[in-house]
PDB file of C-alpha atoms in Angstrom:
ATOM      1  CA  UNK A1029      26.752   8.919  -3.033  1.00 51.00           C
ATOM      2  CA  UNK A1030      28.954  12.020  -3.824  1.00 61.00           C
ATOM      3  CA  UNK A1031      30.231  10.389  -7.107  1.00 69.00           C
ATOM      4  CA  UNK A1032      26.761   9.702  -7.968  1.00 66.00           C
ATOM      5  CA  UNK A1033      25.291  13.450  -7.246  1.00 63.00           C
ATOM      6  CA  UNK A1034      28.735  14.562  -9.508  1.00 71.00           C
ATOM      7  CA  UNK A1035      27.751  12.391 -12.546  1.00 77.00           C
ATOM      8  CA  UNK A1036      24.310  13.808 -12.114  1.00 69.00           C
ATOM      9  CA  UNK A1037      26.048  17.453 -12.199  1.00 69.00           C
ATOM     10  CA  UNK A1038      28.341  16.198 -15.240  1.00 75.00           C
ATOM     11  CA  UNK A1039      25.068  15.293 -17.072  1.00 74.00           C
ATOM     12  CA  UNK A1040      23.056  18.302 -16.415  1.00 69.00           C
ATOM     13  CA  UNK A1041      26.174  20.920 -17.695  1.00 70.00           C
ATOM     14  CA  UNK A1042      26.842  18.492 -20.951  1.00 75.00           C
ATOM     15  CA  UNK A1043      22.713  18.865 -21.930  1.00 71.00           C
ATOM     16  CA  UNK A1044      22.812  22.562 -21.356  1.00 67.00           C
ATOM     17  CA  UNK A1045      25.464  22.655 -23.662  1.00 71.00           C
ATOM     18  CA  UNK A1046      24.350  20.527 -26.167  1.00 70.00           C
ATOM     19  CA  UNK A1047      20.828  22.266 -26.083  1.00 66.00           C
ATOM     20  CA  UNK A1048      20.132  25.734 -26.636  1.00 59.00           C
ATOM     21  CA  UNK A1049      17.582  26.320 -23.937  1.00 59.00           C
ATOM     22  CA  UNK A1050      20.127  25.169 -21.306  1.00 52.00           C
ATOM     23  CA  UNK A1051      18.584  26.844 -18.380  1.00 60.00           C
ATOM     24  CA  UNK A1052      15.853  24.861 -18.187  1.00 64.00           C
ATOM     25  CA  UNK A1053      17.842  21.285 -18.023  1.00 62.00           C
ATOM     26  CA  UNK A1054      20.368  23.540 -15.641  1.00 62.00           C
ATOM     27  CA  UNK A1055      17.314  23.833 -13.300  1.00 66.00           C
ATOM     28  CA  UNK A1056      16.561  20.233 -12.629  1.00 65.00           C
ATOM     29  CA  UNK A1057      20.145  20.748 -10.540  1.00 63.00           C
ATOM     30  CA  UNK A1058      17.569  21.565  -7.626  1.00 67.00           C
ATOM     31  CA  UNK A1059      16.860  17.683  -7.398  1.00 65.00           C
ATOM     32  CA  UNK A1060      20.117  17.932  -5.534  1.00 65.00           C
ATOM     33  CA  UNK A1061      17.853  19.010  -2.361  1.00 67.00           C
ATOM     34  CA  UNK A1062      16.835  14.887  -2.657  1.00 67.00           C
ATOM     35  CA  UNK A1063      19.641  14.565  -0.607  1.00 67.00           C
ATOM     36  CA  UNK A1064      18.361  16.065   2.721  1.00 68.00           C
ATOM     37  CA  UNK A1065      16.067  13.138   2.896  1.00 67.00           C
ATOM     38  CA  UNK A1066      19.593  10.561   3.717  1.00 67.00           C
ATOM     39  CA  UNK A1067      20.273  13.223   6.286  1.00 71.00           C
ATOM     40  CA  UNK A1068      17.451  13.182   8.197  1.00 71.00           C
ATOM     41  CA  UNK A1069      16.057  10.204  10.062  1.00 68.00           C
ATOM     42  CA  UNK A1070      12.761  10.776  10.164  1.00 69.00           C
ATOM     43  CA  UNK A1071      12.125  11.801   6.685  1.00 72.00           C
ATOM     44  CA  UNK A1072      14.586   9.017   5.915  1.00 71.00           C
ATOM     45  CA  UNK A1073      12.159   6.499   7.960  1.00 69.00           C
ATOM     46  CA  UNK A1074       9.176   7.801   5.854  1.00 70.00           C
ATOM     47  CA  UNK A1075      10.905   7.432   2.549  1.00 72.00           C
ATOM     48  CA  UNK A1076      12.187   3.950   3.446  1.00 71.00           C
ATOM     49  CA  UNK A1077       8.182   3.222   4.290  1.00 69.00           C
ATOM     50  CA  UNK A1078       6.818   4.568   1.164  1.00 71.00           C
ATOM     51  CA  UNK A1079       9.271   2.146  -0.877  1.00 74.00           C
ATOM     52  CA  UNK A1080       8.609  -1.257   1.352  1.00 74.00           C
ATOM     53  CA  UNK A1081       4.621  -0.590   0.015  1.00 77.00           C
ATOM     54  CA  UNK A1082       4.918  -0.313  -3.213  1.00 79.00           C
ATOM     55  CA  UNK A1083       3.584  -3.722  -3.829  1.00 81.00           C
ATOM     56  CA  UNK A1084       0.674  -2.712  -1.798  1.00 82.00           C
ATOM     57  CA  UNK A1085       0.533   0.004  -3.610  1.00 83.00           C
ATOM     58  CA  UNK A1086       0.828  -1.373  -7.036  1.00 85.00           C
ATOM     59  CA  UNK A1087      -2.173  -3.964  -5.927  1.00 86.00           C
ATOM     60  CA  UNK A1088      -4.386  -0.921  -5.337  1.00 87.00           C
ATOM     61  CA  UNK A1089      -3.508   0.585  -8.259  1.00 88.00           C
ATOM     62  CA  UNK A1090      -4.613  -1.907 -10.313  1.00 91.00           C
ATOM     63  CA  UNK A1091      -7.835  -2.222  -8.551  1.00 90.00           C
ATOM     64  CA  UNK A1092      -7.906   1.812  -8.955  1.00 90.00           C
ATOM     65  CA  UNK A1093      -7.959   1.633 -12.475  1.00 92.00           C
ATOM     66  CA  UNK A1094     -10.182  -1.230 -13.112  1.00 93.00           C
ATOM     67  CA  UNK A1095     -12.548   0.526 -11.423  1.00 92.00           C
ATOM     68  CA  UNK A1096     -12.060   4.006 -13.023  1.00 93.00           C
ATOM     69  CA  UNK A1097     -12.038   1.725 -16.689  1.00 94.00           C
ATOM     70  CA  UNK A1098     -15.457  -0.302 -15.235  1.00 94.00           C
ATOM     71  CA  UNK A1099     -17.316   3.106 -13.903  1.00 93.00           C
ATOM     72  CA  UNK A1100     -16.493   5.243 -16.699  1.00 93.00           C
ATOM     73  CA  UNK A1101     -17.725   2.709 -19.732  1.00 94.00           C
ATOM     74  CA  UNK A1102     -20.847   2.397 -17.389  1.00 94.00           C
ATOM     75  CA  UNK A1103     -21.393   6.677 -17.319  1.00 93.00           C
ATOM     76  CA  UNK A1104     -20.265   7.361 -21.005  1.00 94.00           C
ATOM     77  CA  UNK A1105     -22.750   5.096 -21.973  1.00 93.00           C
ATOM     78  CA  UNK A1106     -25.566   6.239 -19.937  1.00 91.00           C
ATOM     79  CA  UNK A1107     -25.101  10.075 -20.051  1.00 92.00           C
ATOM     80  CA  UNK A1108     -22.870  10.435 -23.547  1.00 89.00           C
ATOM     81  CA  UNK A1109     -25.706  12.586 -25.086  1.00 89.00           C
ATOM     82  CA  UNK A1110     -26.668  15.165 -21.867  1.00 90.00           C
ATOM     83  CA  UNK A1111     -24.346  17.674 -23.536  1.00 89.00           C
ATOM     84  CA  UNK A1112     -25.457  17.069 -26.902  1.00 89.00           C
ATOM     85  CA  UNK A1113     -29.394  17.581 -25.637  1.00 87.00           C
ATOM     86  CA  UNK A1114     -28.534  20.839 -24.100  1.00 86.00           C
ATOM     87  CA  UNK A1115     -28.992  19.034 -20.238  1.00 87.00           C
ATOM     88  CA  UNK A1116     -25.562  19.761 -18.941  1.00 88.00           C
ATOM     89  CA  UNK A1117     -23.481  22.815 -19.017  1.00 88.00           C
ATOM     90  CA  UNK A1118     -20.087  21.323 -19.497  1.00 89.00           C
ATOM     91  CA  UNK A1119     -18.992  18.033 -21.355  1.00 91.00           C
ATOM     92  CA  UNK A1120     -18.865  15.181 -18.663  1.00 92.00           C
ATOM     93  CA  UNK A1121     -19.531  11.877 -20.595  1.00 92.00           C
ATOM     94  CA  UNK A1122     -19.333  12.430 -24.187  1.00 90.00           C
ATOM     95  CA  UNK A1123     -15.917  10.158 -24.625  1.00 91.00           C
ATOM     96  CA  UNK A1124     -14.525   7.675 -22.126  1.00 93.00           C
ATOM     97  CA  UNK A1125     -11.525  10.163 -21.554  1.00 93.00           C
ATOM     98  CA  UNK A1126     -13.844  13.020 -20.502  1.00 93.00           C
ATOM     99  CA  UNK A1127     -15.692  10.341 -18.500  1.00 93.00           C
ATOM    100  CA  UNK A1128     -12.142   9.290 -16.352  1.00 94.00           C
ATOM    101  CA  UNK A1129     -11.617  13.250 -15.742  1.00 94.00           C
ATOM    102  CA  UNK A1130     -14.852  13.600 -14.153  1.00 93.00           C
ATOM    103  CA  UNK A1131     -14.724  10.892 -12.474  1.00 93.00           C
ATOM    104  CA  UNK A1132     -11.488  11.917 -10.896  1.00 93.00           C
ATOM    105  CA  UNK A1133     -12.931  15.019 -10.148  1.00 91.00           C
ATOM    106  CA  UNK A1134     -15.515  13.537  -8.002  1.00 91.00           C
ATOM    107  CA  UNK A1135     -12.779  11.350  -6.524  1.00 90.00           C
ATOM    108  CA  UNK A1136     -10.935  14.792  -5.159  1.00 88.00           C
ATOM    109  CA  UNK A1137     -14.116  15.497  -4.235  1.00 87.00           C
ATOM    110  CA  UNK A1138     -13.975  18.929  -5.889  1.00 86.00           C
ATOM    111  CA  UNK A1139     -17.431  20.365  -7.035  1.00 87.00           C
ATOM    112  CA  UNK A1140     -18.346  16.341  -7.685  1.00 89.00           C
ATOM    113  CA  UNK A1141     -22.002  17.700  -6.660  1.00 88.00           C
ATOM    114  CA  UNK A1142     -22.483  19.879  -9.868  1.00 90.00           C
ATOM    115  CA  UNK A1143     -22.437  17.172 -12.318  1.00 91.00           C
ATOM    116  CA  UNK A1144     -24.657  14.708  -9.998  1.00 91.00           C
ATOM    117  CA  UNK A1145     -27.048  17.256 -10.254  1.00 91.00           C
ATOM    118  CA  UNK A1146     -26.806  18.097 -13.660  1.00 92.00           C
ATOM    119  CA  UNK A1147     -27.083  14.960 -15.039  1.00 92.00           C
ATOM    120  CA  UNK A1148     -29.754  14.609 -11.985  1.00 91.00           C
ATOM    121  CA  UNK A1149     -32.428  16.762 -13.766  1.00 89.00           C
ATOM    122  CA  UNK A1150     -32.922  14.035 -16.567  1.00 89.00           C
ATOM    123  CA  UNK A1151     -31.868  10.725 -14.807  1.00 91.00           C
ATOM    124  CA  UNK A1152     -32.875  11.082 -10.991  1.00 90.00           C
ATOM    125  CA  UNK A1153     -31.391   8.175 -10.184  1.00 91.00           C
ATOM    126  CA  UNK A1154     -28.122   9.235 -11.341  1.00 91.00           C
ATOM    127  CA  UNK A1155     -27.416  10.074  -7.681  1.00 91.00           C
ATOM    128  CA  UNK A1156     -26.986   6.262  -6.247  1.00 93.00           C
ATOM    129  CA  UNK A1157     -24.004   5.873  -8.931  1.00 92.00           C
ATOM    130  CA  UNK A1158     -22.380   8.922  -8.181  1.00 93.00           C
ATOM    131  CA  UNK A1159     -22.739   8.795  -4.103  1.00 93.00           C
ATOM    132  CA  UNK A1160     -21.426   5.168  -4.818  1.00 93.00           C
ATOM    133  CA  UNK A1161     -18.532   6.429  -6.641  1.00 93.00           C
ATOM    134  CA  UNK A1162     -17.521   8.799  -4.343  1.00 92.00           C
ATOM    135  CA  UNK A1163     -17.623   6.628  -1.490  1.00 92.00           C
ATOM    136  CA  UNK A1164     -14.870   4.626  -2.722  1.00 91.00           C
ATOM    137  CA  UNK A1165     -13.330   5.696  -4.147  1.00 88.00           C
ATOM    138  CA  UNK A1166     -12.919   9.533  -1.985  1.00 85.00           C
ATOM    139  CA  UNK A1167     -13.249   7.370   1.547  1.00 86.00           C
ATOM    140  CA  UNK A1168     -12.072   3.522   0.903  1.00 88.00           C
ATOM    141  CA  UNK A1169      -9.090   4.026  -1.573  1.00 87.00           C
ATOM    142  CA  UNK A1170      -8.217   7.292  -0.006  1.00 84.00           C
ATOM    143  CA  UNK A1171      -8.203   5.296   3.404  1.00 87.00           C
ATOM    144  CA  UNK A1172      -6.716   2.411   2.373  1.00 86.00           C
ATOM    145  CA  UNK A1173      -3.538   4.132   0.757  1.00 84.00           C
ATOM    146  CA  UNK A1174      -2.916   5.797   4.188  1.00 85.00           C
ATOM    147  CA  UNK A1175      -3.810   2.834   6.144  1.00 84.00           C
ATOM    148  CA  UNK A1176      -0.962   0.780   4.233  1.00 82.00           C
ATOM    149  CA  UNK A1177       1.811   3.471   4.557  1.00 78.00           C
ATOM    150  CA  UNK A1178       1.233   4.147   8.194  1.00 80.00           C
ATOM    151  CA  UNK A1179       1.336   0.134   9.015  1.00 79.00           C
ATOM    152  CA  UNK A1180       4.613   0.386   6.992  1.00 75.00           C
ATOM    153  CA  UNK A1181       5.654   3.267   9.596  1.00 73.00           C
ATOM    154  CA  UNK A1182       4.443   1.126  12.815  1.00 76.00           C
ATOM    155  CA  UNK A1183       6.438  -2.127  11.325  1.00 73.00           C
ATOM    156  CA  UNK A1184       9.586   0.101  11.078  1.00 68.00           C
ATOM    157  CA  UNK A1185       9.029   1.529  14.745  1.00 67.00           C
ATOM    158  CA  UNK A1186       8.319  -1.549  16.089  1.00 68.00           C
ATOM    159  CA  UNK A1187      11.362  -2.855  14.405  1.00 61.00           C
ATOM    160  CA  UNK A1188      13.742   0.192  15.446  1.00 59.00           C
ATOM    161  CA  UNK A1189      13.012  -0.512  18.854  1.00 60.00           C
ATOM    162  CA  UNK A1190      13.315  -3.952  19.272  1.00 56.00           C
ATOM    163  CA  UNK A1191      16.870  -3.298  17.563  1.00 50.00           C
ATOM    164  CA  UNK A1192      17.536  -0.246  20.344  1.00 50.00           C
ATOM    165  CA  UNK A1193      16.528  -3.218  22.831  1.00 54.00           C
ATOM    166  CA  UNK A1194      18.475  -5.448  21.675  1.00 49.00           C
ATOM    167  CA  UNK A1195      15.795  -8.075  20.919  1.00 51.00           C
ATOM    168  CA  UNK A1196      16.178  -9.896  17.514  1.00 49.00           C
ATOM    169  CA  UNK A1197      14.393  -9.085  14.679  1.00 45.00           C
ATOM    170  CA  UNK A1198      12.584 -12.177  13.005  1.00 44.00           C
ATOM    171  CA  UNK A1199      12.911 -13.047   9.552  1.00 43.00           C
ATOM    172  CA  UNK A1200       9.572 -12.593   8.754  1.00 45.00           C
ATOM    173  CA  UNK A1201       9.657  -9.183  10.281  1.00 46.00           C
ATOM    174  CA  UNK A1202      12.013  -8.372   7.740  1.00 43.00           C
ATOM    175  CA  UNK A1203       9.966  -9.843   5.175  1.00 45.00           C
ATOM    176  CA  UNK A1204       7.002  -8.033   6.046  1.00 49.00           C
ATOM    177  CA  UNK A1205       8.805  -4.431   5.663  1.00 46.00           C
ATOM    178  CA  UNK A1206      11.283  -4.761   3.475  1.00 44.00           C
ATOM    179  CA  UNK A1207       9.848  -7.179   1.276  1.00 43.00           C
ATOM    180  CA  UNK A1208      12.819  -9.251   0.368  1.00 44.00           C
ATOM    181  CA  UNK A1209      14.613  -6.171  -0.132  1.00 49.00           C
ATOM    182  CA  UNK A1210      18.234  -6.336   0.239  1.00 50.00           C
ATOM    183  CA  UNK A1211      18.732  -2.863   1.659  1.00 53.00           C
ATOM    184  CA  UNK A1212      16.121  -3.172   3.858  1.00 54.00           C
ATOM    185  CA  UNK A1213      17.370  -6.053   5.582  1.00 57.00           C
ATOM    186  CA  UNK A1214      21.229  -4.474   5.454  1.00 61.00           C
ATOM    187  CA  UNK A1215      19.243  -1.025   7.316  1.00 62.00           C
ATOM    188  CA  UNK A1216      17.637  -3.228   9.633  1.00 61.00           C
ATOM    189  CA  UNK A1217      21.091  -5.585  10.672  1.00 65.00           C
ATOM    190  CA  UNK A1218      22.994  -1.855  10.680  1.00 66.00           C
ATOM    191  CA  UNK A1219      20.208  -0.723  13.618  1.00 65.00           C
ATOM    192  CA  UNK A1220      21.162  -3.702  15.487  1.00 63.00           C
ATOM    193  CA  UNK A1221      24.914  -3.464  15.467  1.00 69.00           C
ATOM    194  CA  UNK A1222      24.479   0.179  16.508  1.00 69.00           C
ATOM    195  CA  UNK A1223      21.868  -1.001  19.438  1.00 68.00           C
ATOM    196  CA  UNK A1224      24.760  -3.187  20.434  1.00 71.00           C
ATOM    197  CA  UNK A1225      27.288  -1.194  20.164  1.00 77.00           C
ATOM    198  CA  UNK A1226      25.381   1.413  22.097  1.00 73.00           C
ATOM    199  CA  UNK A1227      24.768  -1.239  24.602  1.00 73.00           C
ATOM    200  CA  UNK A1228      28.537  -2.077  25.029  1.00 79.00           C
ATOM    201  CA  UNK A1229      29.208   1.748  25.681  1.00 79.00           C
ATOM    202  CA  UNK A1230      26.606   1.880  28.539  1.00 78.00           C
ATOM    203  CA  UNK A1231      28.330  -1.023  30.304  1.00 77.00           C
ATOM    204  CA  UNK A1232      31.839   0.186  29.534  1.00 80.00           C
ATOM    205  CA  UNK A1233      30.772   3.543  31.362  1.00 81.00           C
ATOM    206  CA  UNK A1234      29.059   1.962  33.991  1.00 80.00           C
ATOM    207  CA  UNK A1235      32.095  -0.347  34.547  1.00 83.00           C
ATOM    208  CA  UNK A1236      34.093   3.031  34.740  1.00 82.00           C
ATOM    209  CA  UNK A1237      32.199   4.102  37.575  1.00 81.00           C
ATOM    210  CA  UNK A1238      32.585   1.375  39.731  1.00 79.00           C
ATOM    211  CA  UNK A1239      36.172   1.382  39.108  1.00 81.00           C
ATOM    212  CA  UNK A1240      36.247   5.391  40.209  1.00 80.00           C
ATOM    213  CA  UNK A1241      33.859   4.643  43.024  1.00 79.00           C
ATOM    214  CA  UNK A1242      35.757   1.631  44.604  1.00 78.00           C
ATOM    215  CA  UNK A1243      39.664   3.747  44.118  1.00 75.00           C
ATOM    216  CA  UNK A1244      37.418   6.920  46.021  1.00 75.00           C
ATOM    217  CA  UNK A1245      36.506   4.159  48.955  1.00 62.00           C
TER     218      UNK A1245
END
């Protein structure tokens, strides 16, 4: 890890010297701070949660943006002209780019009202597609996204302590969280060892006291 972080140094000091404007590649040495998350466990636990979903993830995604491509051919070709006839105060539909940026607006639910209304005075049905919209994708992808990571964070706890108990951890188990990862299942054999290793030093000091009770008697 320390060879790696000095090869990242070595980099970043031979492209300030190369370019003239060095300061600015000099300042992405603050990535360095990445490596308080190895040091700590639990930001090390989250970390290790947010990369066993990224399949998840990626599966949302993709749903994500079909729906963003779907919805915003739909609205730019309903409400492309509202600007053009004066009915809108800002340009929300005009172009299928313009389209996506409102509609992530309404996703962040910031000010999504003002253009339902807007485009409201002409179409008053407008409001059942953007309600819709918001719904879910502000409340069910929103959800979802935290729903997956924090199952991610129970399978790891769950995992963790069967390890400190010194149950065994099932394949599939590993499977689930790590998904087929190789590190994952090398962090996961690592917190068993140390369970039974930890195990071994409670009986070794509890073997100690009997000895020290029984030469007292």
């Amino acid at each position: 890890m320390n060879v790696a972080w000095l090869t990242f140094d070595l980099v970043v000091i031979i492209l300030s010297w190369i370019f003239s404007k060095g300061s600015v590649i000099r300042a992405f040495r603050i990535l360095r701070a990445v490596r308080l998350v190895s040091k700590v466990k639990s930001l090390k636990n989250l970390t290790r949660a947010l990369l066993h979903v990224f399949p998840k993830m990626g599966a949302l995604a993709f749903i994500t943006i079909l729906l963003f491509v779907v919805v915003g051919v739909m609205v730019t070709l309903m409400f492309r002209d509202l600007y053009k006839e004066g009915k809108t105060e800002y340009d929300y539909f005009s172009r299928i780019d313009i389209s996506l940026l409102t509609l992530f607006q309404m996703m962040t639910f910031d000010n999504w009202h003002e253009p339902a209304r807007e485009v409201m005075n002409k179409y008053t049905y407008a409001w059942v597609i953007f309600v819709v919209w918001v719904f879910i994708s502000g409340f069910v992808i929103m959800n979802l996204i935290i729903a997956i990571v924090c199952e991610s964070l129970v399978k790891l706890d769950e995992i963790g302590m069967k390890a400190i108990h010194g149950e065994d951890v099932l394949d599939h188990s590993i499977r689930d969280v790590s998904v087929g990862s190789i590190d994952g299942q090398l962090d996961l054999r690592l917190m068993q060892l140390e369970a039974s290793i930890a195990e071994i030093l409670e009986d070794e000091q509890r073997i100690l006291n009997e000895i020290r009770k029984l030469k007292a008697g």
